[in-house]
Short mmCIF file of C-alpha atoms in Angstrom, two decimals:
data_model
loop_
_atom_site.label_atom_id
_atom_site.label_comp_id
_atom_site.label_asym_id
_atom_site.label_seq_id
_atom_site.Cartn_x
_atom_site.Cartn_y
_atom_site.Cartn_z
CA VAL A 15 -0.11 0.02 0.03
CA HIS A 16 1.59 3.22 -1.00
CA ARG A 17 0.89 6.77 -2.05
CA GLY A 18 2.78 9.07 -4.38
CA PRO A 19 4.37 8.63 -7.91
CA ARG A 20 5.73 5.21 -9.12
CA MET A 21 9.15 4.21 -8.61
CA SER A 22 11.78 4.53 -11.54
CA SER A 23 13.97 1.55 -12.17
CA THR A 24 16.92 3.60 -10.56
CA ARG A 25 15.07 3.92 -7.25
CA VAL A 26 14.08 0.15 -7.46
CA ALA A 27 17.86 -0.47 -7.97
CA MET A 28 18.63 1.51 -4.62
CA LEU A 29 16.23 -0.22 -2.61
CA LEU A 30 17.50 -3.51 -4.09
CA VAL A 31 21.05 -2.72 -2.97
CA VAL A 32 19.60 -1.92 0.61
CA ALA A 33 17.57 -5.15 0.58
CA HIS A 34 20.55 -7.24 -0.59
CA ALA A 35 22.75 -5.77 2.04
CA TRP A 36 20.23 -5.99 4.83
CA ARG A 37 19.89 -9.63 4.27
CA ALA A 38 23.77 -9.96 4.41
CA SER A 39 23.59 -8.29 7.80
CA ALA A 40 21.64 -11.08 9.15
CA ALA A 41 18.81 -8.88 10.08
CA VAL A 42 15.38 -10.64 10.77
CA ARG A 43 13.31 -11.28 7.77
CA SER A 44 9.92 -12.50 7.46
CA PRO A 45 8.95 -15.64 5.54
CA LEU A 46 7.19 -13.32 2.96
CA ALA A 47 10.09 -10.95 2.43
CA ARG A 48 10.65 -12.19 -1.16
CA SER A 49 7.12 -11.27 -2.02
CA SER A 50 7.81 -7.47 -1.37
CA ARG A 51 5.57 -5.39 -3.80
CA VAL A 52 8.55 -2.79 -4.11
CA LEU A 53 10.40 -5.57 -6.02
CA SER A 54 7.67 -7.28 -7.66
CA GLY A 55 8.16 -5.51 -11.16
CA THR A 56 11.76 -6.20 -11.31
CA ARG A 57 12.96 -9.72 -12.91
CA ALA A 58 16.67 -10.50 -12.38
CA SER A 59 16.45 -12.87 -15.65
CA SER A 60 15.47 -10.00 -17.91
CA PRO A 61 18.17 -8.81 -20.14
CA SER A 62 16.76 -5.25 -20.16
CA CYS A 63 16.62 -5.02 -16.34
CA PRO A 64 19.13 -2.68 -14.90
CA ILE A 65 19.65 -4.74 -12.04
CA SER A 66 20.70 -7.88 -13.87
CA MET A 67 22.92 -6.05 -16.07
CA ALA A 68 24.64 -4.43 -12.96
CA ALA A 69 25.14 -7.98 -11.64
CA THR A 70 27.05 -9.22 -14.79
CA MET A 71 29.54 -6.37 -14.61
CA PRO A 72 32.86 -6.92 -13.27
CA ALA A 73 33.62 -5.90 -9.63
CA LYS A 74 35.28 -2.48 -9.15
CA SER A 75 37.46 -1.39 -6.23
CA LEU A 76 35.54 0.31 -3.74
CA GLU A 77 38.41 1.89 -1.87
CA HIS A 78 37.37 5.42 -3.28
CA LEU A 79 34.24 5.12 -1.28
CA GLY A 80 36.01 5.55 1.94
CA THR A 81 35.05 3.75 5.43
CA HIS A 82 32.43 3.31 7.72
CA GLU A 83 33.85 5.23 10.89
CA GLU A 84 33.00 4.51 14.58
CA HIS A 85 30.42 6.75 16.22
CA PRO A 86 30.22 7.31 20.03
CA ALA A 87 26.52 6.65 20.19
CA PHE A 88 26.61 3.53 18.00
CA GLU A 89 28.46 0.20 17.94
CA LEU A 90 29.79 -0.80 14.50
CA LEU A 91 28.75 -4.27 14.04
CA ARG A 92 30.00 -5.34 10.74
CA VAL A 93 31.32 -3.83 7.39
CA ASP A 94 30.64 -5.69 4.20
CA THR A 95 30.49 -5.09 0.49
CA VAL A 96 28.01 -5.73 -2.36
CA ASP A 97 30.59 -5.81 -5.25
CA GLU A 98 28.22 -6.24 -8.10
CA TYR A 99 26.42 -2.99 -6.95
CA GLY A 100 29.63 -1.00 -6.00
CA ALA A 101 28.16 -0.57 -2.32
CA LEU A 102 30.08 -0.53 0.92
CA CYS A 103 27.79 -1.42 3.73
CA GLY A 104 27.97 -1.00 7.43
CA VAL A 105 25.85 -2.27 10.25
CA TYR A 106 25.41 -0.11 13.47
CA ARG A 107 23.45 -0.73 16.63
CA HIS A 108 22.49 2.35 18.86
CA LYS A 109 23.95 1.79 22.44
CA VAL A 110 20.86 3.05 24.29
CA THR A 111 17.99 1.91 22.45
CA GLY A 112 19.21 -1.20 20.19
CA ALA A 113 18.15 0.18 16.91
CA GLU A 114 20.01 -1.05 14.02
CA VAL A 115 21.19 1.25 11.27
CA LEU A 116 22.43 0.02 7.76
CA SER A 117 24.67 2.46 6.06
CA VAL A 118 25.21 2.08 2.48
CA ILE A 119 27.98 4.23 0.60
CA ALA A 120 27.84 4.07 -3.00
CA ASP A 121 28.69 6.20 -6.23
CA GLU A 122 25.24 7.59 -6.54
CA PRO A 123 24.00 11.36 -6.01
CA ASN A 124 20.69 10.18 -4.73
CA LYS A 125 20.64 10.15 -0.94
CA VAL A 126 18.05 7.65 0.55
CA PHE A 127 16.78 7.22 4.11
CA GLY A 128 14.22 4.48 5.40
CA ILE A 129 13.02 3.43 8.68
CA THR A 130 11.06 0.23 9.15
CA PHE A 131 9.16 -1.03 12.08
CA ARG A 132 8.07 -4.64 12.83
CA THR A 133 4.25 -4.29 13.00
CA PRO A 134 2.55 -7.82 12.81
CA PRO A 135 -1.12 -7.36 13.18
CA SER A 136 -3.49 -9.75 15.30
CA ASP A 137 -6.67 -9.03 13.46
CA SER A 138 -8.00 -7.53 10.15
CA THR A 139 -8.88 -4.31 11.38
CA GLY A 140 -6.13 -2.66 9.20
CA VAL A 141 -4.43 -1.01 12.08
CA PRO A 142 -1.11 -0.98 10.47
CA HIS A 143 -2.15 0.43 7.22
CA ILE A 144 -4.23 3.03 9.03
CA LEU A 145 -1.55 3.93 11.14
CA GLU A 146 0.80 4.33 7.97
CA HIS A 147 -1.48 6.79 6.75
CA SER A 148 -2.22 8.58 9.97
CA VAL A 149 1.45 9.27 11.30
CA LEU A 150 1.99 11.46 8.00
CA CYS A 151 -0.87 13.81 9.19
CA GLY A 152 1.09 15.93 11.23
CA SER A 153 3.43 15.64 14.24
CA ARG A 154 4.94 17.12 17.56
CA LYS A 155 7.34 19.40 15.54
CA PHE A 156 5.16 19.70 12.34
CA PRO A 157 1.75 20.22 13.34
CA THR A 158 0.24 20.67 10.05
CA LYS A 159 -2.74 18.83 8.65
CA ASP A 160 -0.92 16.80 6.02
CA PRO A 161 2.84 17.48 5.67
CA PHE A 162 3.14 14.54 3.27
CA VAL A 163 1.33 16.34 0.74
CA GLU A 164 3.36 19.61 1.39
CA LEU A 165 6.55 17.68 1.17
CA LEU A 166 5.49 16.26 -2.28
CA LYS A 167 4.71 19.88 -3.53
CA GLY A 168 7.24 21.84 -2.06
CA SER A 169 10.45 19.49 -1.43
CA LEU A 170 13.01 18.42 -3.78
CA GLN A 171 12.53 14.92 -3.13
CA THR A 172 13.13 12.22 -5.80
CA PHE A 173 11.07 9.61 -3.71
CA LEU A 174 8.65 9.94 -0.84
CA ASN A 175 6.40 7.15 0.27
CA ALA A 176 5.35 4.74 2.79
CA PHE A 177 4.42 1.08 2.38
CA THR A 178 2.38 -1.52 4.56
CA TYR A 179 3.40 -5.17 4.27
CA PRO A 180 2.06 -8.12 6.11
CA ASP A 181 4.54 -7.85 9.25
CA ARG A 182 6.26 -4.48 8.77
CA THR A 183 5.72 -0.87 7.87
CA CYS A 184 8.23 1.05 5.80
CA TYR A 185 8.71 4.72 5.45
CA PRO A 186 11.64 5.79 2.67
CA VAL A 187 12.45 9.24 1.26
CA ALA A 188 15.11 10.28 -1.17
CA SER A 189 16.64 13.62 -2.28
CA MET A 190 19.55 14.69 -4.26
CA ASN A 191 19.88 17.69 -2.25
CA LEU A 192 21.54 17.35 1.06
CA LYS A 193 19.78 20.02 3.04
CA ASP A 194 16.41 18.87 1.51
CA PHE A 195 17.33 15.33 2.35
CA TYR A 196 18.15 16.07 5.99
CA ASN A 197 14.60 17.91 6.32
CA LEU A 198 12.89 15.00 4.90
CA VAL A 199 14.50 12.82 7.40
CA ASN A 200 13.51 15.33 10.08
CA VAL A 201 9.92 15.44 9.23
CA TYR A 202 9.48 11.41 8.59
CA LEU A 203 11.19 10.49 12.01
CA ASP A 204 9.11 13.14 13.89
CA ALA A 205 6.24 11.71 12.13
CA VAL A 206 6.49 8.09 13.01
CA LEU A 207 7.77 8.72 16.57
CA HIS A 208 5.68 11.52 17.64
CA PRO A 209 2.35 11.68 15.30
CA ARG A 210 -0.54 13.93 16.09
CA ALA A 211 -2.55 10.76 15.47
CA ILE A 212 -2.08 9.34 18.81
CA SER A 213 -3.62 12.28 20.68
CA ASP A 214 -6.39 13.27 18.05
CA PRO A 215 -9.03 10.86 17.36
CA LEU A 216 -10.26 12.69 14.50
CA VAL A 217 -7.15 11.56 12.40
CA LEU A 218 -8.22 7.90 12.95
CA GLN A 219 -11.80 8.91 11.93
CA GLN A 220 -10.37 10.62 8.76
CA GLU A 221 -7.92 7.89 7.83
CA GLY A 222 -9.55 5.00 9.06
CA TRP A 223 -13.26 4.99 9.35
CA HIS A 224 -16.24 7.04 10.32
CA LEU A 225 -20.02 7.43 9.72
CA GLU A 226 -21.51 9.79 7.29
CA LEU A 227 -25.13 10.86 6.69
CA ASP A 228 -25.39 12.21 3.06
CA ASP A 229 -29.14 12.10 2.98
CA PRO A 230 -31.38 12.05 6.02
CA SER A 231 -33.73 9.73 4.27
CA GLN A 232 -31.02 7.12 3.88
CA PRO A 233 -29.14 5.19 6.36
CA LEU A 234 -25.56 5.92 7.70
CA THR A 235 -22.50 4.88 5.47
CA TYR A 236 -19.01 4.03 6.50
CA LYS A 237 -16.31 6.31 4.98
CA GLY A 238 -12.67 6.89 5.51
CA VAL A 239 -9.46 6.88 3.40
CA VAL A 240 -8.29 3.38 4.20
CA TYR A 241 -11.88 2.05 4.46
CA ASN A 242 -12.57 3.14 0.83
CA GLU A 243 -9.11 2.04 -0.49
CA MET A 244 -9.64 -1.34 0.84
CA LYS A 245 -13.10 -1.62 -0.55
CA GLY A 246 -11.52 -0.95 -3.86
CA VAL A 247 -8.77 -3.74 -3.20
CA TYR A 248 -11.28 -6.27 -2.26
CA SER A 249 -13.13 -5.62 -5.63
CA SER A 250 -10.43 -7.14 -7.42
CA PRO A 251 -10.31 -10.93 -7.91
CA ASP A 252 -6.68 -11.10 -8.25
CA SER A 253 -6.13 -9.22 -4.96
CA LEU A 254 -8.72 -11.52 -3.31
CA MET A 255 -7.22 -14.87 -4.66
CA GLY A 256 -3.75 -13.47 -3.36
CA ARG A 257 -4.97 -12.52 0.00
CA ARG A 258 -6.91 -15.62 0.63
CA THR A 259 -3.96 -17.92 -0.44
CA GLN A 260 -1.66 -16.49 1.95
CA GLN A 261 -4.25 -16.59 4.82
CA GLU A 262 -4.74 -20.25 4.07
CA LEU A 263 -0.97 -20.81 3.80
CA PHE A 264 -0.55 -19.31 7.30
CA PRO A 265 -3.80 -19.67 9.25
CA ASP A 266 -2.03 -19.50 12.68
CA ASN A 267 0.12 -16.40 12.63
CA THR A 268 0.10 -12.79 11.46
CA TYR A 269 0.14 -13.70 8.00
CA GLY A 270 -3.48 -15.20 8.51
CA VAL A 271 -5.20 -11.74 8.81
CA ASP A 272 -5.00 -8.74 6.44
CA SER A 273 -2.71 -6.00 7.56
CA GLY A 274 -4.22 -3.85 4.93
CA GLY A 275 -7.81 -4.08 6.66
CA THR A 276 -10.82 -6.05 5.65
CA PRO A 277 -13.79 -3.59 4.88
CA SER A 278 -16.17 -5.54 7.02
CA VAL A 279 -13.79 -5.66 10.14
CA ILE A 280 -12.17 -1.99 9.87
CA PRO A 281 -15.04 -0.50 11.65
CA ASP A 282 -14.13 -2.68 14.75
CA LEU A 283 -10.86 -0.59 15.29
CA THR A 284 -11.14 1.57 18.37
CA PHE A 285 -9.08 4.59 19.23
CA ASP A 286 -7.50 2.79 22.11
CA ALA A 287 -6.36 -0.05 20.15
CA PHE A 288 -4.91 2.34 17.61
CA ARG A 289 -3.15 4.12 19.97
CA ASP A 290 -1.70 1.17 21.87
CA PHE A 291 -0.37 -0.36 18.42
CA HIS A 292 1.64 2.87 18.00
CA GLY A 293 2.99 2.55 21.57
CA LYS A 294 3.79 -1.16 21.04
CA PHE A 295 5.60 -0.99 17.87
CA TYR A 296 6.68 2.35 16.86
CA HIS A 297 9.92 2.93 19.01
CA PRO A 298 13.63 2.83 18.06
CA THR A 299 14.04 -0.65 19.64
CA ASN A 300 11.73 -2.03 17.27
CA ALA A 301 13.16 -0.16 14.16
CA ARG A 302 15.58 -0.94 11.35
CA ILE A 303 16.99 2.28 9.63
CA PHE A 304 18.91 2.46 6.53
CA PHE A 305 20.96 5.32 4.79
CA TYR A 306 22.11 5.10 1.32
CA HIS A 307 24.48 7.96 0.42
CA PRO A 308 27.40 8.96 -1.73
CA THR A 309 30.96 9.33 -0.33
CA ASN A 310 30.39 12.85 0.50
#
């Protein structure tokens, strides 16, 4: 589930580098990691695919990329290379919170940041999906109604989005301008850690579900950004088959429910459950963070 423009092959390539290196760092991956929709449009066997072409190129020396340095607040756990992509990778752990950071240095002007939280749902109310939308509706430092839309219009971003998966939620941003990049990181980190949504029930009603009366002679109807979105998803036979297949394969764990939300179940989500889900999963100890950046 995502908002914003579609990814170009270059941006897919950047995320593939990050995914490749993150697997190499022995970070915990889900059973469905290979089904990521971010990567679904790329076939490694295709001769026209930029990823497969890069993989066939001879490895180059990465000495010019520099090194991953020690940091007083972080422990440097591992340094490795992804030679076919010309990337130097370092895995850090924050000494206080335990948050893990993957730093990828590459010859690429784009600067990419992403923070991912493990968010396994226990029901099909769609709380991970609704929260993904809601945290981007203002925060403690940026109390505007919809900073996501303002960033799309006014920043120099080359990529700006958020994704809900069956077991995790991802928030990536990218920019070729360093000052703009740091601003995007600042907005996104405050959004996920200190969102307005956990103190304002109106955000849940807007992004999740609420009742509307369009005509006094007609019954009340359910509305909401995610509710309406998932009604569209559930009108697709292909989507229904895919979701039902996953749920039948994994009936006894988090993959047996719909993290996006089942329209008939979404109205069961209460504000208390919504707020508690954020408090349980949206904290640095439960985060995986990555930076993709040039040598400078």
